[in-house]
């Protein structure tokens, strides 16, 4: 019995008064914080064609092994049949700023099936800037913005407002 009393009395005389206030039951995942989906995107088209278009369905593709990135804005309720296409062909490397002066970049506003075939696109004189500020290849996420001055069609030119619009996808098709 004396041995037990001796062991109990030989412990450290310092007392730890600090408290562990970390509540691990409510800690959230500290993974990447993605920007919110910017849809709906409303653009006003003026020039030889005039209309206000609402896009609410973003879609992206970048086939595995490819250096292309294509982003499409559509209207999921088929309120119109236009698609707004933004693409970098052959030079996509991830986050960064891409200029039509440096890479093959295109922006198009075109009607898909069910329309009358209207098409407006960038040309060699177009001033395009595409900026991807967030790219997570592993989780298939990308966001950024694109800027275009004028799109040309068979019957003349159009402008879109705003001329800088968001790019965003949370499921890049590979």
mmCIF file of C-alpha atoms in Angstrom:
data_model
loop_
_atom_site.group_PDB
_atom_site.id
_atom_site.type_symbol
_atom_site.label_atom_id
_atom_site.label_comp_id
_atom_site.label_asym_id
_atom_site.label_seq_id
_atom_site.Cartn_x
_atom_site.Cartn_y
_atom_site.Cartn_z
ATOM 1 C CA UNK A 1 0.000 0.000 0.000
ATOM 2 C CA UNK A 2 2.851 2.413 0.737
ATOM 3 C CA UNK A 3 4.142 1.832 -2.775
ATOM 4 C CA UNK A 4 0.868 3.100 -4.266
ATOM 5 C CA UNK A 5 0.899 6.181 -2.054
ATOM 6 C CA UNK A 6 4.516 6.861 -3.017
ATOM 7 C CA UNK A 7 3.720 6.651 -6.764
ATOM 8 C CA UNK A 8 0.732 8.947 -6.386
ATOM 9 C CA UNK A 9 2.795 11.605 -4.596
ATOM 10 C CA UNK A 10 5.809 11.651 -6.950
ATOM 11 C CA UNK A 11 4.026 13.197 -9.971
ATOM 12 C CA UNK A 12 4.828 16.656 -11.294
ATOM 13 C CA UNK A 13 3.742 19.545 -9.122
ATOM 14 C CA UNK A 14 3.086 21.775 -12.210
ATOM 15 C CA UNK A 15 -0.507 21.946 -13.250
ATOM 16 C CA UNK A 16 -1.512 22.542 -16.868
ATOM 17 C CA UNK A 17 -4.135 25.280 -16.747
ATOM 18 C CA UNK A 18 -4.417 25.779 -20.537
ATOM 19 C CA UNK A 19 -7.551 24.582 -22.218
ATOM 20 C CA UNK A 20 -7.835 22.988 -25.632
ATOM 21 C CA UNK A 21 -10.529 25.125 -27.245
ATOM 22 C CA UNK A 22 -10.341 23.417 -30.630
ATOM 23 C CA UNK A 23 -13.727 22.001 -31.504
ATOM 24 C CA UNK A 24 -12.968 19.397 -34.149
ATOM 25 C CA UNK A 25 -16.614 18.434 -34.539
ATOM 26 C CA UNK A 26 -17.431 21.624 -36.473
ATOM 27 C CA UNK A 27 -14.255 22.153 -38.517
ATOM 28 C CA UNK A 28 -14.977 22.485 -42.229
ATOM 29 C CA UNK A 29 -12.975 21.119 -45.125
ATOM 30 C CA UNK A 30 -10.158 23.540 -45.924
ATOM 31 C CA UNK A 31 -10.132 22.601 -49.613
ATOM 32 C CA UNK A 32 -10.207 25.153 -52.421
ATOM 33 C CA UNK A 33 -12.765 27.945 -52.110
ATOM 34 C CA UNK A 34 -14.271 28.231 -55.596
ATOM 35 C CA UNK A 35 -15.928 31.418 -56.858
ATOM 36 C CA UNK A 36 -19.735 31.292 -57.010
ATOM 37 C CA UNK A 37 -21.513 30.514 -60.271
ATOM 38 C CA UNK A 38 -22.052 33.957 -61.894
ATOM 39 C CA UNK A 39 -25.194 32.939 -63.805
ATOM 40 C CA UNK A 40 -27.481 34.207 -64.999
ATOM 41 C CA UNK A 41 -25.378 36.197 -67.444
ATOM 42 C CA UNK A 42 -27.340 38.875 -69.301
ATOM 43 C CA UNK A 43 -25.822 40.478 -72.379
ATOM 44 C CA UNK A 44 -27.252 43.130 -74.642
ATOM 45 C CA UNK A 45 -26.450 42.786 -78.328
ATOM 46 C CA UNK A 46 -26.416 45.922 -80.474
ATOM 47 C CA UNK A 47 -25.470 46.701 -84.049
ATOM 48 C CA UNK A 48 -26.910 44.864 -87.064
ATOM 49 C CA UNK A 49 -28.673 42.500 -84.655
ATOM 50 C CA UNK A 50 -30.267 43.675 -81.415
ATOM 51 C CA UNK A 51 -31.520 41.596 -78.530
ATOM 52 C CA UNK A 52 -31.060 40.978 -74.814
ATOM 53 C CA UNK A 53 -29.911 37.414 -74.115
ATOM 54 C CA UNK A 54 -29.837 35.576 -70.795
ATOM 55 C CA UNK A 55 -27.406 32.686 -70.344
ATOM 56 C CA UNK A 56 -27.622 30.432 -67.294
ATOM 57 C CA UNK A 57 -25.942 27.192 -68.260
ATOM 58 C CA UNK A 58 -22.130 27.174 -68.361
ATOM 59 C CA UNK A 59 -20.311 24.255 -69.978
ATOM 60 C CA UNK A 60 -16.597 23.679 -70.632
ATOM 61 C CA UNK A 61 -14.490 21.171 -72.492
ATOM 62 C CA UNK A 62 -10.769 20.517 -72.539
ATOM 63 C CA UNK A 63 -10.056 17.024 -73.847
ATOM 64 C CA UNK A 64 -7.366 15.125 -71.936
ATOM 65 C CA UNK A 65 -3.988 15.718 -73.550
ATOM 66 C CA UNK A 66 -5.282 18.772 -75.405
ATOM 67 C CA UNK A 67 -4.143 22.367 -74.991
ATOM 68 C CA UNK A 68 -7.609 23.687 -75.916
ATOM 69 C CA UNK A 69 -10.156 25.203 -73.538
ATOM 70 C CA UNK A 70 -13.699 25.895 -74.725
ATOM 71 C CA UNK A 71 -16.375 27.566 -72.612
ATOM 72 C CA UNK A 72 -20.037 27.735 -73.659
ATOM 73 C CA UNK A 73 -22.884 29.792 -72.220
ATOM 74 C CA UNK A 74 -26.409 28.565 -73.101
ATOM 75 C CA UNK A 75 -29.954 29.131 -71.891
ATOM 76 C CA UNK A 76 -31.167 25.920 -70.250
ATOM 77 C CA UNK A 77 -34.856 26.781 -70.702
ATOM 78 C CA UNK A 78 -34.410 27.393 -74.451
ATOM 79 C CA UNK A 79 -35.588 31.003 -74.166
ATOM 80 C CA UNK A 80 -33.298 31.518 -77.177
ATOM 81 C CA UNK A 81 -31.011 29.267 -79.231
ATOM 82 C CA UNK A 82 -27.850 31.360 -79.016
ATOM 83 C CA UNK A 83 -24.635 30.050 -77.545
ATOM 84 C CA UNK A 84 -21.755 32.307 -76.475
ATOM 85 C CA UNK A 85 -18.475 30.474 -77.122
ATOM 86 C CA UNK A 86 -15.080 31.460 -75.738
ATOM 87 C CA UNK A 87 -12.086 29.358 -76.754
ATOM 88 C CA UNK A 88 -8.323 29.129 -76.588
ATOM 89 C CA UNK A 89 -7.026 26.735 -79.222
ATOM 90 C CA UNK A 90 -3.641 25.074 -78.907
ATOM 91 C CA UNK A 91 -2.174 27.362 -76.257
ATOM 92 C CA UNK A 92 -4.104 26.766 -73.019
ATOM 93 C CA UNK A 93 -1.757 26.139 -70.086
ATOM 94 C CA UNK A 94 -3.960 26.987 -67.077
ATOM 95 C CA UNK A 95 -4.341 30.134 -65.002
ATOM 96 C CA UNK A 96 -3.226 33.330 -66.652
ATOM 97 C CA UNK A 97 -4.062 36.033 -69.175
ATOM 98 C CA UNK A 98 -4.430 35.108 -72.830
ATOM 99 C CA UNK A 99 -4.532 37.782 -75.512
ATOM 100 C CA UNK A 100 -5.538 37.306 -79.148
ATOM 101 C CA UNK A 101 -2.262 39.045 -79.985
ATOM 102 C CA UNK A 102 -0.380 36.109 -78.419
ATOM 103 C CA UNK A 103 -2.584 32.997 -78.762
ATOM 104 C CA UNK A 104 -5.317 31.641 -80.999
ATOM 105 C CA UNK A 105 -8.419 32.854 -79.179
ATOM 106 C CA UNK A 106 -11.967 33.044 -80.499
ATOM 107 C CA UNK A 107 -15.266 34.385 -79.244
ATOM 108 C CA UNK A 108 -18.502 33.578 -81.075
ATOM 109 C CA UNK A 109 -22.174 34.287 -80.629
ATOM 110 C CA UNK A 110 -24.084 31.860 -82.787
ATOM 111 C CA UNK A 111 -27.452 30.239 -83.083
ATOM 112 C CA UNK A 112 -27.635 26.501 -82.619
ATOM 113 C CA UNK A 113 -30.352 24.171 -83.947
ATOM 114 C CA UNK A 114 -33.723 25.835 -84.133
ATOM 115 C CA UNK A 115 -32.453 29.265 -85.098
ATOM 116 C CA UNK A 116 -32.030 30.981 -88.436
ATOM 117 C CA UNK A 117 -28.273 30.428 -88.549
ATOM 118 C CA UNK A 118 -27.112 33.789 -87.171
ATOM 119 C CA UNK A 119 -23.372 33.829 -86.514
ATOM 120 C CA UNK A 120 -21.074 36.536 -85.200
ATOM 121 C CA UNK A 121 -17.442 35.873 -84.414
ATOM 122 C CA UNK A 122 -14.088 37.379 -83.686
ATOM 123 C CA UNK A 123 -11.686 37.948 -86.556
ATOM 124 C CA UNK A 124 -8.001 38.721 -87.064
ATOM 125 C CA UNK A 125 -8.568 42.348 -86.002
ATOM 126 C CA UNK A 126 -10.509 41.499 -82.831
ATOM 127 C CA UNK A 127 -9.000 42.483 -79.535
ATOM 128 C CA UNK A 128 -9.702 39.527 -77.210
ATOM 129 C CA UNK A 129 -8.479 39.079 -73.659
ATOM 130 C CA UNK A 130 -9.272 35.896 -71.744
ATOM 131 C CA UNK A 131 -8.199 35.675 -68.124
ATOM 132 C CA UNK A 132 -8.459 32.503 -66.091
ATOM 133 C CA UNK A 133 -7.883 33.443 -62.457
ATOM 134 C CA UNK A 134 -8.697 30.014 -61.031
ATOM 135 C CA UNK A 135 -8.010 26.633 -62.621
ATOM 136 C CA UNK A 136 -8.179 23.359 -60.724
ATOM 137 C CA UNK A 137 -7.565 20.588 -63.244
ATOM 138 C CA UNK A 138 -7.913 17.812 -60.658
ATOM 139 C CA UNK A 139 -11.396 18.979 -59.603
ATOM 140 C CA UNK A 140 -12.505 20.132 -63.089
ATOM 141 C CA UNK A 141 -13.072 23.760 -62.092
ATOM 142 C CA UNK A 142 -12.212 26.982 -63.917
ATOM 143 C CA UNK A 143 -13.264 30.627 -63.637
ATOM 144 C CA UNK A 144 -12.268 33.944 -65.083
ATOM 145 C CA UNK A 145 -13.501 36.463 -67.626
ATOM 146 C CA UNK A 146 -13.311 37.360 -71.310
ATOM 147 C CA UNK A 147 -13.323 40.698 -73.099
ATOM 148 C CA UNK A 148 -14.194 41.360 -76.750
ATOM 149 C CA UNK A 149 -14.686 44.617 -78.638
ATOM 150 C CA UNK A 150 -16.631 43.631 -81.774
ATOM 151 C CA UNK A 151 -18.031 40.454 -83.313
ATOM 152 C CA UNK A 152 -18.500 40.273 -87.084
ATOM 153 C CA UNK A 153 -21.189 38.524 -89.101
ATOM 154 C CA UNK A 154 -22.189 38.251 -92.751
ATOM 155 C CA UNK A 155 -24.497 41.260 -92.471
ATOM 156 C CA UNK A 156 -22.263 43.443 -90.279
ATOM 157 C CA UNK A 157 -20.886 43.882 -86.793
ATOM 158 C CA UNK A 158 -22.334 43.635 -83.306
ATOM 159 C CA UNK A 159 -21.114 44.578 -79.865
ATOM 160 C CA UNK A 160 -22.079 42.916 -76.628
ATOM 161 C CA UNK A 161 -22.570 44.672 -73.340
ATOM 162 C CA UNK A 162 -20.971 44.139 -70.989
ATOM 163 C CA UNK A 163 -17.913 43.633 -73.176
ATOM 164 C CA UNK A 164 -16.242 41.787 -70.273
ATOM 165 C CA UNK A 165 -18.224 38.766 -69.160
ATOM 166 C CA UNK A 166 -17.573 35.904 -66.709
ATOM 167 C CA UNK A 167 -16.285 32.431 -67.491
ATOM 168 C CA UNK A 168 -17.076 29.651 -65.021
ATOM 169 C CA UNK A 169 -17.362 25.851 -65.051
ATOM 170 C CA UNK A 170 -17.485 23.322 -62.243
ATOM 171 C CA UNK A 171 -17.397 20.246 -64.475
ATOM 172 C CA UNK A 172 -14.974 20.429 -67.392
ATOM 173 C CA UNK A 173 -15.733 17.718 -69.941
ATOM 174 C CA UNK A 174 -12.596 15.702 -70.687
#
